[in-house]
C-alpha cells in the first residue's frame, strides 16, 4: 500500500486550519441564531450575507456565521467596510485577516481594533484590509 496522496494531506491540513480559525473566532453560529441575535428574519440575515455586510462561512448547503463578528448591540462597527475589501468568495481569507494580530494595530487583531469602536483604529484597519485583500495599496 502506498503513501496517502499528497493532495489529500494538504486538504486535511486545510480543514484543520479552518476548524482552528472558527474556534479562534468564538465558534460558528447558525443562521437561526444570528436572526434571533439581530432581531431580524432568516431572509434578512441571508440578504445581509449576500450584500457582504455579514461574514458567512459556507457549510454544506448553508452558511454559518463566526461569533466574533457580533457585539452586544448587533454587528461589530466597521465590519461591513472591511468585508467589502475581500468580497463574498473570500470568506476564509477575511476571517483569517480579522482574527490575526498585527503590529500596526499595536498587537491587536483587526477585529479587536474594530470592537474598540475607536476612530484612531478605523483607517489603519481599513488600510491593512486593502493590503491583505490584495489591492497593493497599503
PDB file of N, CA and C in Angstrom, residues 72-137:
ATOM      1  N   UNK A  72     -22.687  43.182  21.507  1.00  0.00           N
ATOM      2  CA  UNK A  72     -23.908  43.131  22.295  1.00  0.00           C
ATOM      3  C   UNK A  72     -25.093  43.790  21.599  1.00  0.00           C
ATOM      4  N   UNK A  73     -24.808  44.807  20.825  1.00  0.00           N
ATOM      5  CA  UNK A  73     -25.890  45.564  20.184  1.00  0.00           C
ATOM      6  C   UNK A  73     -25.946  45.359  18.669  1.00  0.00           C
ATOM      7  N   UNK A  74     -25.432  44.250  18.179  1.00  0.00           N
ATOM      8  CA  UNK A  74     -25.502  43.957  16.745  1.00  0.00           C
ATOM      9  C   UNK A  74     -24.173  43.512  16.184  1.00  0.00           C
ATOM     10  N   UNK A  75     -23.867  44.005  15.000  1.00  0.00           N
ATOM     11  CA  UNK A  75     -22.639  43.646  14.300  1.00  0.00           C
ATOM     12  C   UNK A  75     -21.528  44.612  14.723  1.00  0.00           C
ATOM     13  N   UNK A  76     -20.310  44.123  14.833  1.00  0.00           N
ATOM     14  CA  UNK A  76     -19.168  44.968  15.196  1.00  0.00           C
ATOM     15  C   UNK A  76     -19.095  46.152  14.236  1.00  0.00           C
ATOM     16  N   UNK A  77     -19.015  47.380  14.751  1.00  0.00           N
ATOM     17  CA  UNK A  77     -18.960  48.571  13.894  1.00  0.00           C
ATOM     18  C   UNK A  77     -17.764  48.528  12.934  1.00  0.00           C
ATOM     19  N   UNK A  78     -18.016  48.881  11.675  1.00  0.00           N
ATOM     20  CA  UNK A  78     -16.954  48.941  10.677  1.00  0.00           C
ATOM     21  C   UNK A  78     -16.687  47.620   9.974  1.00  0.00           C
ATOM     22  N   UNK A  79     -17.343  46.550  10.403  1.00  0.00           N
ATOM     23  CA  UNK A  79     -17.084  45.234   9.822  1.00  0.00           C
ATOM     24  C   UNK A  79     -17.442  45.174   8.336  1.00  0.00           C
ATOM     25  N   UNK A  80     -18.586  45.720   7.971  1.00  0.00           N
ATOM     26  CA  UNK A  80     -19.023  45.644   6.572  1.00  0.00           C
ATOM     27  C   UNK A  80     -18.004  46.291   5.635  1.00  0.00           C
ATOM     28  N   UNK A  81     -17.408  47.386   6.067  1.00  0.00           N
ATOM     29  CA  UNK A  81     -16.409  48.066   5.243  1.00  0.00           C
ATOM     30  C   UNK A  81     -15.181  47.178   5.026  1.00  0.00           C
ATOM     31  N   UNK A  82     -14.776  46.475   6.060  1.00  0.00           N
ATOM     32  CA  UNK A  82     -13.645  45.552   5.960  1.00  0.00           C
ATOM     33  C   UNK A  82     -14.011  44.386   5.047  1.00  0.00           C
ATOM     34  N   UNK A  83     -15.187  43.806   5.255  1.00  0.00           N
ATOM     35  CA  UNK A  83     -15.619  42.672   4.440  1.00  0.00           C
ATOM     36  C   UNK A  83     -15.701  43.050   2.964  1.00  0.00           C
ATOM     37  N   UNK A  84     -16.075  44.284   2.693  1.00  0.00           N
ATOM     38  CA  UNK A  84     -16.159  44.754   1.313  1.00  0.00           C
ATOM     39  C   UNK A  84     -14.835  44.679   0.573  1.00  0.00           C
ATOM     40  N   UNK A  85     -13.741  44.698   1.293  1.00  0.00           N
ATOM     41  CA  UNK A  85     -12.420  44.609   0.661  1.00  0.00           C
ATOM     42  C   UNK A  85     -12.140  43.191   0.162  1.00  0.00           C
ATOM     43  N   UNK A  86     -12.749  42.202   0.785  1.00  0.00           N
ATOM     44  CA  UNK A  86     -12.460  40.804   0.460  1.00  0.00           C
ATOM     45  C   UNK A  86     -13.421  40.197  -0.543  1.00  0.00           C
ATOM     46  N   UNK A  87     -14.641  40.670  -0.604  1.00  0.00           N
ATOM     47  CA  UNK A  87     -15.635  40.074  -1.488  1.00  0.00           C
ATOM     48  C   UNK A  87     -16.235  38.818  -0.872  1.00  0.00           C
ATOM     49  N   UNK A  88     -17.330  38.392  -1.426  1.00  0.00           N
ATOM     50  CA  UNK A  88     -18.089  37.276  -0.871  1.00  0.00           C
ATOM     51  C   UNK A  88     -17.372  35.934  -0.989  1.00  0.00           C
ATOM     52  N   UNK A  89     -16.545  35.784  -2.005  1.00  0.00           N
ATOM     53  CA  UNK A  89     -15.912  34.489  -2.256  1.00  0.00           C
ATOM     54  C   UNK A  89     -14.667  34.238  -1.413  1.00  0.00           C
ATOM     55  N   UNK A  90     -14.252  35.209  -0.621  1.00  0.00           N
ATOM     56  CA  UNK A  90     -13.014  35.067   0.155  1.00  0.00           C
ATOM     57  C   UNK A  90     -13.287  35.135   1.655  1.00  0.00           C
ATOM     58  N   UNK A  91     -14.322  34.420   2.088  1.00  0.00           N
ATOM     59  CA  UNK A  91     -14.727  34.490   3.489  1.00  0.00           C
ATOM     60  C   UNK A  91     -13.659  33.939   4.435  1.00  0.00           C
ATOM     61  N   UNK A  92     -12.970  32.880   4.055  1.00  0.00           N
ATOM     62  CA  UNK A  92     -11.933  32.331   4.931  1.00  0.00           C
ATOM     63  C   UNK A  92     -10.766  33.303   5.048  1.00  0.00           C
ATOM     64  N   UNK A  93     -10.409  33.949   3.949  1.00  0.00           N
ATOM     65  CA  UNK A  93      -9.320  34.941   3.995  1.00  0.00           C
ATOM     66  C   UNK A  93      -9.719  36.114   4.878  1.00  0.00           C
ATOM     67  N   UNK A  94     -10.975  36.549   4.775  1.00  0.00           N
ATOM     68  CA  UNK A  94     -11.457  37.653   5.604  1.00  0.00           C
ATOM     69  C   UNK A  94     -11.424  37.270   7.084  1.00  0.00           C
ATOM     70  N   UNK A  95     -11.843  36.053   7.398  1.00  0.00           N
ATOM     71  CA  UNK A  95     -11.836  35.614   8.797  1.00  0.00           C
ATOM     72  C   UNK A  95     -10.408  35.548   9.329  1.00  0.00           C
ATOM     73  N   UNK A  96      -9.496  34.990   8.549  1.00  0.00           N
ATOM     74  CA  UNK A  96      -8.094  34.910   8.983  1.00  0.00           C
ATOM     75  C   UNK A  96      -7.537  36.313   9.227  1.00  0.00           C
ATOM     76  N   UNK A  97      -7.845  37.236   8.331  1.00  0.00           N
ATOM     77  CA  UNK A  97      -7.396  38.619   8.497  1.00  0.00           C
ATOM     78  C   UNK A  97      -7.943  39.200   9.800  1.00  0.00           C
ATOM     79  N   UNK A  98      -9.220  39.028  10.039  1.00  0.00           N
ATOM     80  CA  UNK A  98      -9.877  39.645  11.192  1.00  0.00           C
ATOM     81  C   UNK A  98      -9.325  39.171  12.535  1.00  0.00           C
ATOM     82  N   UNK A  99      -8.915  37.924  12.628  1.00  0.00           N
ATOM     83  CA  UNK A  99      -8.513  37.393  13.939  1.00  0.00           C
ATOM     84  C   UNK A  99      -7.003  37.345  14.146  1.00  0.00           C
ATOM     85  N   UNK A 100      -6.228  37.792  13.170  1.00  0.00           N
ATOM     86  CA  UNK A 100      -4.772  37.743  13.281  1.00  0.00           C
ATOM     87  C   UNK A 100      -4.221  39.070  13.797  1.00  0.00           C
ATOM     88  N   UNK A 101      -3.537  39.054  14.948  1.00  0.00           N
ATOM     89  CA  UNK A 101      -2.953  40.292  15.485  1.00  0.00           C
ATOM     90  C   UNK A 101      -1.968  40.929  14.506  1.00  0.00           C
ATOM     91  N   UNK A 102      -1.883  42.251  14.559  1.00  0.00           N
ATOM     92  CA  UNK A 102      -0.995  42.987  13.659  1.00  0.00           C
ATOM     93  C   UNK A 102      -0.255  44.067  14.443  1.00  0.00           C
ATOM     94  N   UNK A 103       1.049  44.166  14.224  1.00  0.00           N
ATOM     95  CA  UNK A 103       1.869  45.171  14.906  1.00  0.00           C
ATOM     96  C   UNK A 103       1.402  46.592  14.602  1.00  0.00           C
ATOM     97  N   UNK A 104       0.876  46.814  13.386  1.00  0.00           N
ATOM     98  CA  UNK A 104       0.427  48.160  13.019  1.00  0.00           C
ATOM     99  C   UNK A 104      -0.809  48.602  13.812  1.00  0.00           C
ATOM    100  N   UNK A 105      -1.425  47.652  14.471  1.00  0.00           N
ATOM    101  CA  UNK A 105      -2.585  47.963  15.314  1.00  0.00           C
ATOM    102  C   UNK A 105      -2.224  47.781  16.788  1.00  0.00           C
ATOM    103  N   UNK A 106      -0.952  47.908  17.083  1.00  0.00           N
ATOM    104  CA  UNK A 106      -0.497  47.769  18.460  1.00  0.00           C
ATOM    105  C   UNK A 106      -0.639  46.361  19.001  1.00  0.00           C
ATOM    106  N   UNK A 107      -0.572  45.374  18.116  1.00  0.00           N
ATOM    107  CA  UNK A 107      -0.694  43.981  18.532  1.00  0.00           C
ATOM    108  C   UNK A 107      -2.124  43.476  18.595  1.00  0.00           C
ATOM    109  N   UNK A 108      -3.069  44.350  18.314  1.00  0.00           N
ATOM    110  CA  UNK A 108      -4.473  43.934  18.272  1.00  0.00           C
ATOM    111  C   UNK A 108      -4.771  43.253  16.946  1.00  0.00           C
ATOM    112  N   UNK A 109      -5.753  42.383  16.941  1.00  0.00           N
ATOM    113  CA  UNK A 109      -6.256  41.869  15.665  1.00  0.00           C
ATOM    114  C   UNK A 109      -7.151  42.960  15.074  1.00  0.00           C
ATOM    115  N   UNK A 110      -7.352  42.960  13.764  1.00  0.00           N
ATOM    116  CA  UNK A 110      -8.279  43.936  13.177  1.00  0.00           C
ATOM    117  C   UNK A 110      -9.663  43.889  13.825  1.00  0.00           C
ATOM    118  N   UNK A 111     -10.117  42.697  14.175  1.00  0.00           N
ATOM    119  CA  UNK A 111     -11.416  42.587  14.822  1.00  0.00           C
ATOM    120  C   UNK A 111     -11.423  43.272  16.190  1.00  0.00           C
ATOM    121  N   UNK A 112     -10.386  43.036  16.978  1.00  0.00           N
ATOM    122  CA  UNK A 112     -10.290  43.689  18.296  1.00  0.00           C
ATOM    123  C   UNK A 112     -10.219  45.205  18.141  1.00  0.00           C
ATOM    124  N   UNK A 113      -9.505  45.656  17.105  1.00  0.00           N
ATOM    125  CA  UNK A 113      -9.423  47.103  16.847  1.00  0.00           C
ATOM    126  C   UNK A 113     -10.810  47.658  16.520  1.00  0.00           C
ATOM    127  N   UNK A 114     -11.573  46.945  15.689  1.00  0.00           N
ATOM    128  CA  UNK A 114     -12.924  47.393  15.352  1.00  0.00           C
ATOM    129  C   UNK A 114     -13.835  47.373  16.579  1.00  0.00           C
ATOM    130  N   UNK A 115     -13.686  46.360  17.414  1.00  0.00           N
ATOM    131  CA  UNK A 115     -14.531  46.239  18.599  1.00  0.00           C
ATOM    132  C   UNK A 115     -14.334  47.407  19.561  1.00  0.00           C
ATOM    133  N   UNK A 116     -13.195  48.022  19.527  1.00  0.00           N
ATOM    134  CA  UNK A 116     -12.959  49.184  20.396  1.00  0.00           C
ATOM    135  C   UNK A 116     -13.758  50.402  19.929  1.00  0.00           C
ATOM    136  N   UNK A 117     -14.215  50.367  18.681  1.00  0.00           N
ATOM    137  CA  UNK A 117     -15.008  51.461  18.108  1.00  0.00           C
ATOM    138  C   UNK A 117     -14.315  52.811  18.326  1.00  0.00           C
ATOM    139  N   UNK A 118     -13.024  52.822  18.058  1.00  0.00           N
ATOM    140  CA  UNK A 118     -12.167  53.997  18.242  1.00  0.00           C
ATOM    141  C   UNK A 118     -11.747  54.496  16.858  1.00  0.00           C
ATOM    142  N   UNK A 119     -12.027  55.745  16.558  1.00  0.00           N
ATOM    143  CA  UNK A 119     -11.733  56.315  15.238  1.00  0.00           C
ATOM    144  C   UNK A 119     -10.256  56.199  14.862  1.00  0.00           C
ATOM    145  N   UNK A 120      -9.368  56.172  15.850  1.00  0.00           N
ATOM    146  CA  UNK A 120      -7.933  56.071  15.559  1.00  0.00           C
ATOM    147  C   UNK A 120      -7.563  54.750  14.886  1.00  0.00           C
ATOM    148  N   UNK A 121      -8.364  53.724  15.103  1.00  0.00           N
ATOM    149  CA  UNK A 121      -8.071  52.411  14.524  1.00  0.00           C
ATOM    150  C   UNK A 121      -8.746  52.192  13.166  1.00  0.00           C
ATOM    151  N   UNK A 122      -9.729  52.995  12.851  1.00  0.00           N
ATOM    152  CA  UNK A 122     -10.544  52.740  11.654  1.00  0.00           C
ATOM    153  C   UNK A 122      -9.728  52.761  10.366  1.00  0.00           C
ATOM    154  N   UNK A 123      -9.010  53.843  10.096  1.00  0.00           N
ATOM    155  CA  UNK A 123      -8.253  53.948   8.847  1.00  0.00           C
ATOM    156  C   UNK A 123      -7.105  52.948   8.769  1.00  0.00           C
ATOM    157  N   UNK A 124      -6.312  52.768   9.835  1.00  0.00           N
ATOM    158  CA  UNK A 124      -5.249  51.752   9.742  1.00  0.00           C
ATOM    159  C   UNK A 124      -5.802  50.344   9.494  1.00  0.00           C
ATOM    160  N   UNK A 125      -6.936  50.030  10.093  1.00  0.00           N
ATOM    161  CA  UNK A 125      -7.540  48.715   9.897  1.00  0.00           C
ATOM    162  C   UNK A 125      -8.010  48.554   8.455  1.00  0.00           C
ATOM    163  N   UNK A 126      -8.630  49.575   7.915  1.00  0.00           N
ATOM    164  CA  UNK A 126      -9.082  49.533   6.532  1.00  0.00           C
ATOM    165  C   UNK A 126      -7.896  49.434   5.568  1.00  0.00           C
ATOM    166  N   UNK A 127      -6.844  50.162   5.859  1.00  0.00           N
ATOM    167  CA  UNK A 127      -5.639  50.113   5.021  1.00  0.00           C
ATOM    168  C   UNK A 127      -5.043  48.697   5.025  1.00  0.00           C
ATOM    169  N   UNK A 128      -4.996  48.081   6.197  1.00  0.00           N
ATOM    170  CA  UNK A 128      -4.481  46.720   6.301  1.00  0.00           C
ATOM    171  C   UNK A 128      -5.394  45.733   5.538  1.00  0.00           C
ATOM    172  N   UNK A 129      -6.691  45.962   5.606  1.00  0.00           N
ATOM    173  CA  UNK A 129      -7.639  45.089   4.879  1.00  0.00           C
ATOM    174  C   UNK A 129      -7.417  45.194   3.381  1.00  0.00           C
ATOM    175  N   UNK A 130      -7.226  46.405   2.895  1.00  0.00           N
ATOM    176  CA  UNK A 130      -6.968  46.572   1.453  1.00  0.00           C
ATOM    177  C   UNK A 130      -5.711  45.827   1.039  1.00  0.00           C
ATOM    178  N   UNK A 131      -4.669  45.949   1.835  1.00  0.00           N
ATOM    179  CA  UNK A 131      -3.402  45.256   1.529  1.00  0.00           C
ATOM    180  C   UNK A 131      -3.594  43.742   1.590  1.00  0.00           C
ATOM    181  N   UNK A 132      -4.285  43.273   2.619  1.00  0.00           N
ATOM    182  CA  UNK A 132      -4.490  41.836   2.776  1.00  0.00           C
ATOM    183  C   UNK A 132      -5.363  41.267   1.661  1.00  0.00           C
ATOM    184  N   UNK A 133      -6.309  42.068   1.198  1.00  0.00           N
ATOM    185  CA  UNK A 133      -7.208  41.623   0.141  1.00  0.00           C
ATOM    186  C   UNK A 133      -6.528  41.668  -1.231  1.00  0.00           C
ATOM    187  N   UNK A 134      -5.366  42.288  -1.281  1.00  0.00           N
ATOM    188  CA  UNK A 134      -4.576  42.206  -2.496  1.00  0.00           C
ATOM    189  C   UNK A 134      -4.611  43.359  -3.452  1.00  0.00           C
ATOM    190  N   UNK A 135      -5.071  44.544  -3.026  1.00  0.00           N
ATOM    191  CA  UNK A 135      -5.057  45.635  -3.996  1.00  0.00           C
ATOM    192  C   UNK A 135      -3.700  46.322  -4.054  1.00  0.00           C
ATOM    193  N   UNK A 136      -2.826  46.012  -3.095  1.00  0.00           N
ATOM    194  CA  UNK A 136      -1.467  46.534  -3.144  1.00  0.00           C
ATOM    195  C   UNK A 136      -1.305  47.968  -2.666  1.00  0.00           C
ATOM    196  N   UNK A 137      -2.370  48.617  -2.263  1.00  0.00           N
ATOM    197  CA  UNK A 137      -2.281  49.997  -1.798  1.00  0.00           C
ATOM    198  C   UNK A 137      -2.403  50.062  -0.286  1.00  0.00           C
TER     199      UNK A 137
END
